[in-house]
Amino acid sequence: MSNKKIGILTSGGDCGGLNAAIRSIFYRAKNKYNMDVYGIRDGTAGFIKRPVDAVQLTHKTFGGYLLRQGGTFLGSTNKGNPFKFPTKDGKHVDKSKEIIEGYHSMKLDGLVIIGGDGSMQILKKLAKDGGMKIVAIPKTIDNDVGATESSIGFHTAVDVATQALDNLQSTAASHRRSMILEVMGRDAGHIALNAGIAGGADIILIPEIRYSINGIIKKLNSMKKNDIQHSLIIVAEAVKKEDGSRVLHKYIDGEQRLGGIGDHIAKELMKKTDVECRVTTLGHVQRGAPPTATDRILASAFGVYAVDLLNQKKFDRMVAWNNRRVVDVPIDEGIKTYKNVERKDSLVETALSLDIYLGDNI
Ligand code: F6P
C-alpha cells in the first residue's frame, strides 16, 4: 500500500513561527506515520496552477535555518478571496472550482492549513463545497482568534515592539521627546497593550478604548510635574482619530492599509503643546522577525497535534492552546470567537495600575 500523502499551506499575512510549524508537521507526518508531505506554494494560489505548484518536503528541507527564520518559505497571500478573485481588468472571477480540482488532483489524504480567521473562513467554505479534508492551525500577529489563548506569530510581534520601545526610551530621554511607536493590529489592540506594558510605555492607545488628545496632554503634564520630560506612546494602527475616522495609507496599486495614526497623534500634540514628538512605524518588521522561543514552541506543538488529527481522520478541526496544552475545536468555533481587548482583561487593570494612560473614564 502506498504511503498516505498530506499537504500544507500557509495563508494570509505571514508571521514568525510559520516555518517552525511546517517543520513540525513534516517531522510528525514522516517519522510517526511515514506520510509523504507536500508544501503548496503561495497559499491557495498554488492549487490554481497546473500542474499544482507544490514541493515535496524532505528531511533535507529542514536541515538548515528554517526553524529560526521569519515568514514562510512556502509563500502566502492575503490578497484575493478565491470566490471573488481580482483579475487584471478590475473584474472578479470565482476560482474556487480550480482550487478544489487542484487539491483533488494531488490525491491528498488531508491538508493542514495555517492561517488567521479570514483564511480559515475561506478554506472552511472550500472544504465544504469541494470535500477537502482540512485541519487548521491558527496564526496571526493580532492574536484575535478567541478559541486559542495564543496564535503563532503574536509573541514575536510583541517582542519586536517591546525591543523597539527599549530602543526608543534612551533617545526619548536624550532629547526630552515624546516618542510615538505605531504597531500593527488590524482590529485588536493586543500587540500594543502587551508590548506597552513590557516596554514601559506611558501611554497605550488601542482601538477598543476611547482616548482623547486632551487626556494624553493631561498625562504628559502630570509626568512633567514629576520632572519627567520624555515619554513613550504606543499606538495600534487601528486606533481612530477623535472624530471616529480611520487613518489609512493608500498605495499606488490601489491597495489600502491601516497606517498613519502615529503621525496624526504627533501632529495634534505638537499643535496644542510644546512637546516635541517623533514617530516610528514598525510595520512588517513585526511579521518578518525571527520567531521567539515561545512562537517556535507553540508552532511545533500545534504541528504535531494537527498531523495526529489528520491521521485520526478528525477533519474540520482547529488546534488551539488552552490551559497549558494543545486541544482542538471545530474550525467554526475558531472563526466565531473573535477576541479583542476587553475592559475586564487582567492586562487592562495591569496597565492602569502602572499609571499608564489608556483612555478617559475607564
Ligand atoms: O492582520 C495582520 C496584519 O499584519 C495587520 O496587523 C496589518 O494591518 C495587515 O496584516 C497588513 O497587511 P499587508 O501585509 O497586506 O500589508
XYZ file of C-alpha atoms and ligand atoms in Angstrom:
378
model
C 0.000 0.000 0.000
C 1.306 3.449 -0.845
C 2.053 5.997 1.837
C -0.545 8.492 2.930
C 0.007 11.897 1.398
C -0.704 15.224 3.069
C -0.356 18.862 2.057
C 0.457 22.025 3.984
C -0.343 25.586 3.018
C 0.202 28.939 4.687
C -2.414 31.574 4.027
C -2.905 35.244 4.911
C -0.283 37.609 6.268
C 2.961 35.899 7.220
C 4.485 35.968 10.711
C 7.205 34.469 12.851
C 6.796 30.756 13.537
C 5.256 29.562 10.274
C 8.403 27.725 9.194
C 8.627 26.120 12.637
C 5.061 24.835 12.207
C 5.747 23.421 8.722
C 8.872 21.701 10.061
C 6.973 20.128 12.925
C 4.156 18.928 10.640
C 6.736 17.311 8.394
C 8.581 15.540 11.231
C 5.410 14.153 12.795
C 3.942 13.064 9.470
C 7.121 11.460 8.176
C 8.612 9.986 11.322
C 5.489 8.719 13.037
C 3.164 7.891 10.155
C 5.536 7.631 7.190
C 3.377 10.083 5.249
C 4.586 11.926 2.165
C 4.370 15.653 2.797
C 3.886 18.363 0.165
C 4.099 22.103 0.649
C 1.659 24.053 -1.521
C 3.168 27.310 -2.696
C 1.569 30.730 -2.135
C -1.483 29.559 -0.238
C -4.476 28.522 -2.310
C -2.831 30.121 -5.376
C -0.626 27.018 -5.647
C -3.712 24.855 -6.196
C -4.831 27.088 -9.076
C -1.649 26.474 -11.115
C -1.355 23.499 -13.490
C 0.444 21.412 -12.557
C -0.285 22.375 -8.964
C 2.610 24.380 -7.547
C 3.758 22.101 -4.756
C 7.061 20.813 -3.459
C 7.734 17.536 -1.694
C 9.304 18.175 1.707
C 12.222 16.070 2.895
C 14.448 15.974 5.952
C 16.943 17.991 3.928
C 14.407 20.824 3.555
C 14.698 21.412 7.280
C 18.428 20.771 7.640
C 19.261 24.457 7.768
C 17.980 27.596 9.351
C 14.241 27.455 8.609
C 13.207 26.997 12.238
C 14.864 30.301 13.033
C 13.543 32.259 10.073
C 10.528 34.585 9.974
C 7.922 34.483 7.213
C 7.011 31.296 5.347
C 9.287 29.606 2.848
C 6.191 28.227 1.086
C 4.894 31.708 0.346
C 1.495 33.122 1.228
C -1.021 35.655 0.093
C -3.527 37.844 1.866
C -4.963 39.263 -1.329
C -7.775 37.880 -3.377
C -10.607 35.876 -1.940
C -10.748 32.884 -4.375
C -14.522 33.198 -4.542
C -14.036 36.752 -5.862
C -10.575 36.658 -7.333
C -9.466 40.034 -8.774
C -8.457 39.977 -12.451
C -6.109 42.420 -14.209
C -9.015 44.260 -15.872
C -10.571 45.066 -12.493
C -13.226 42.347 -12.615
C -13.705 39.386 -10.272
C -13.907 35.673 -11.057
C -14.653 32.625 -8.928
C -11.545 30.439 -8.703
C -12.894 28.051 -6.083
C -13.509 25.163 -8.511
C -9.922 25.340 -9.787
C -8.596 25.189 -6.227
C -10.783 22.200 -5.397
C -9.729 20.423 -8.616
C -6.088 21.187 -7.856
C -6.468 19.737 -4.377
C -8.081 16.527 -5.673
C -5.530 16.175 -8.489
C -2.881 15.649 -5.806
C -4.856 12.795 -4.203
C -4.157 14.152 -0.758
C -5.346 12.358 2.363
C -5.549 15.673 4.139
C -4.357 19.254 4.223
C -3.041 21.348 7.104
C -3.862 24.995 6.639
C -2.036 27.600 8.685
C -3.954 30.847 8.662
C -5.899 33.513 10.516
C -9.667 33.786 10.839
C -10.113 35.176 7.301
C -8.164 32.311 5.707
C -9.921 29.738 7.863
C -13.280 31.072 6.758
C -12.337 30.783 3.077
C -10.765 27.338 3.413
C -13.628 26.046 5.503
C -16.025 27.008 2.703
C -13.766 25.487 0.030
C -13.523 22.286 2.075
C -17.294 22.115 2.488
C -18.015 22.814 -1.186
C -15.274 20.551 -2.505
C -14.858 17.727 0.003
C -11.375 18.839 1.071
C -10.111 17.248 4.285
C -8.599 20.029 6.323
C -7.345 20.811 9.792
C -6.326 24.341 10.756
C -3.520 25.918 12.775
C -4.196 29.495 13.915
C -1.590 32.137 13.127
C -1.968 35.868 13.437
C 0.193 38.532 14.992
C -3.065 40.228 16.001
C -3.920 37.286 18.337
C -7.628 37.828 17.841
C -8.709 34.193 17.300
C -10.643 33.745 20.523
C -10.722 29.953 20.698
C -6.970 29.829 21.359
C -5.042 31.692 24.038
C -2.208 32.206 21.588
C -1.810 32.161 17.826
C 1.501 31.683 16.052
C 3.266 34.998 15.435
C 1.846 37.065 18.276
C 4.726 36.655 20.712
C 7.260 37.551 18.047
C 5.373 40.725 17.153
C 5.123 41.711 20.829
C 8.815 41.039 21.282
C 9.785 43.218 18.315
C 7.557 46.045 19.557
C 8.979 45.730 23.076
C 12.542 45.920 21.761
C 11.569 48.982 19.754
C 10.288 50.681 22.927
C 13.520 49.728 24.691
C 15.493 51.396 21.930
C 13.249 54.441 21.820
C 13.454 55.030 25.557
C 17.064 56.194 25.511
C 16.659 58.543 22.592
C 13.400 59.891 24.059
C 15.256 60.697 27.281
C 18.285 62.203 25.482
C 16.117 64.692 23.601
C 13.237 65.017 26.070
C 10.812 63.980 23.400
C 7.602 62.006 23.144
C 8.381 59.010 21.005
C 5.329 57.533 19.322
C 5.528 53.920 18.196
C 2.824 52.718 15.790
C 2.330 48.966 15.811
C 0.141 46.561 13.849
C -3.154 45.080 14.973
C -5.933 45.347 12.437
C -8.887 45.443 14.811
C -7.487 44.400 18.155
C -5.011 46.124 20.463
C -3.274 43.066 21.907
C 0.168 43.864 20.448
C 0.090 47.459 21.691
C -1.210 46.518 25.137
C 1.260 43.677 25.711
C 4.307 45.475 24.297
C 3.284 48.701 26.018
C 3.341 47.013 29.405
C 6.548 45.075 28.701
C 8.331 48.073 27.181
C 7.335 50.624 29.826
C 5.084 52.836 27.701
C 3.493 55.824 29.428
C 0.548 55.888 27.060
C -1.069 52.942 25.254
C -3.720 53.628 22.647
C -5.794 50.701 21.415
C -8.902 50.627 19.217
C -11.072 49.147 21.961
C -10.686 52.081 24.383
C -11.580 55.710 23.622
C -8.839 58.245 24.158
C -8.682 61.977 23.785
C -5.818 64.268 22.818
C -6.612 66.312 25.941
C -6.357 63.136 28.017
C -2.903 62.440 26.561
C -1.824 66.031 27.231
C -3.028 65.758 30.833
C -0.933 62.621 31.280
C 2.165 64.302 29.780
C 1.634 67.303 32.070
C 1.375 65.095 35.134
C 4.668 63.449 34.128
C 6.253 66.895 33.768
C 5.196 67.691 37.324
C 7.287 64.699 38.382
C 10.138 66.157 36.333
C 9.863 63.537 33.587
C 10.165 65.388 30.298
C 10.147 62.478 27.899
C 7.617 59.763 27.197
C 6.823 56.651 25.216
C 3.497 56.355 23.432
C 2.494 53.124 21.700
C -0.478 53.225 19.359
C -2.166 50.409 17.464
C -2.636 51.120 13.759
C -6.416 50.584 14.079
C -6.885 53.433 16.553
C -9.183 56.045 15.087
C -8.948 59.818 15.120
C -11.029 61.546 17.786
C -13.746 62.159 15.190
C -14.056 58.396 14.675
C -12.389 58.188 11.260
C -9.751 55.594 10.414
C -6.319 56.586 9.172
C -5.440 54.715 6.003
C -2.440 54.592 3.743
C -3.258 54.268 0.060
C -0.674 52.526 -2.094
C -0.174 53.318 -5.776
C -1.691 49.951 -6.802
C -4.946 50.938 -5.113
C -4.477 48.750 -2.024
C -5.340 50.484 1.229
C -3.871 49.549 4.585
C -4.144 50.991 8.059
C -1.313 53.368 8.818
C -0.624 56.917 9.893
C -2.397 57.292 13.234
C 1.006 57.801 14.905
C 1.679 60.821 12.681
C -1.788 62.144 13.337
C -1.359 61.976 17.124
C 2.078 63.621 16.833
C 0.609 66.493 14.806
C -2.216 67.040 17.280
C 0.117 67.031 20.274
C 2.586 69.402 18.632
C -0.230 71.761 17.623
C -1.528 72.012 21.176
C 1.657 71.789 23.281
C 5.379 72.461 23.138
C 6.085 68.725 23.250
C 8.404 67.544 20.513
C 7.234 64.265 19.011
C 8.868 61.754 16.716
C 7.091 58.811 15.134
C 8.314 55.296 14.365
C 6.087 52.946 12.415
C 7.176 49.355 12.925
C 5.128 47.767 10.147
C 6.206 44.431 8.738
C 9.284 44.188 10.941
C 6.813 42.630 13.380
C 5.970 39.889 10.907
C 9.350 39.125 9.357
C 11.430 38.924 12.526
C 12.957 35.617 13.631
C 10.366 33.851 15.781
C 10.736 33.986 19.553
C 11.246 30.776 21.502
C 7.585 30.875 22.568
C 6.361 31.050 18.966
C 8.681 28.241 17.873
C 7.438 26.045 20.711
C 3.770 26.851 20.087
C 4.178 26.225 16.349
C 5.944 22.921 16.981
C 3.273 21.705 19.392
C 0.485 22.752 17.008
C 2.153 20.969 14.083
C 2.364 17.630 15.875
C -1.237 17.778 17.050
C -2.554 18.813 13.626
C -0.968 15.777 11.972
C -2.411 13.492 14.653
C -5.851 14.917 13.860
C -5.378 14.188 10.146
C -4.195 10.679 10.916
C -7.306 10.071 13.031
C -9.440 11.493 10.189
C -10.696 14.222 12.528
C -11.202 16.867 9.870
C -12.660 20.355 10.081
C -10.908 20.982 13.415
C -8.654 23.817 14.546
C -5.873 23.273 17.054
C -5.816 25.675 19.981
C -3.641 26.457 23.001
C -5.669 26.180 26.147
C -4.622 25.816 29.740
C -1.001 24.833 29.004
C -1.815 22.266 26.346
C -2.958 21.785 22.773
C -6.640 20.992 22.259
C -8.876 21.027 19.198
C -12.137 22.795 18.438
C -14.373 22.923 15.336
C -12.988 25.424 12.804
C -16.313 27.263 13.018
C -15.649 27.967 16.669
C -12.186 29.279 15.815
C -13.717 31.715 13.358
C -16.653 32.718 15.540
C -14.895 33.504 18.779
C -13.206 36.767 17.843
C -11.272 38.235 20.775
C -10.332 41.836 21.185
C -9.228 43.602 24.352
C -11.962 43.944 26.970
C -12.117 46.272 29.960
C -12.220 43.279 32.310
C -8.961 41.803 30.958
C -6.210 41.497 33.559
C -3.759 43.358 31.363
C -6.017 46.415 31.230
C -6.006 46.562 35.025
C -2.247 45.923 35.000
C -1.634 48.847 32.660
C -3.829 51.154 34.734
C -2.029 50.164 37.914
C 1.264 51.030 36.262
C -0.041 54.558 35.735
C -0.304 54.070 32.004
C -2.822 56.273 30.198
C -5.215 54.056 28.230
C -8.092 56.424 27.706
C -10.545 58.615 29.553
C -13.043 57.481 32.171
C -12.057 53.849 32.332
O -3.721 41.021 10.112
C -2.361 41.006 10.119
C -1.765 42.300 9.620
O -0.387 42.231 9.824
C -2.370 43.564 10.210
O -1.929 43.784 11.518
C -1.989 44.587 9.179
O -2.884 45.661 9.172
C -2.094 43.837 7.894
O -1.961 42.470 8.211
C -1.061 44.251 6.860
O -1.269 43.574 5.673
P -0.278 43.604 4.407
O 0.737 42.515 4.619
O -1.133 43.308 3.244
O 0.360 44.936 4.358
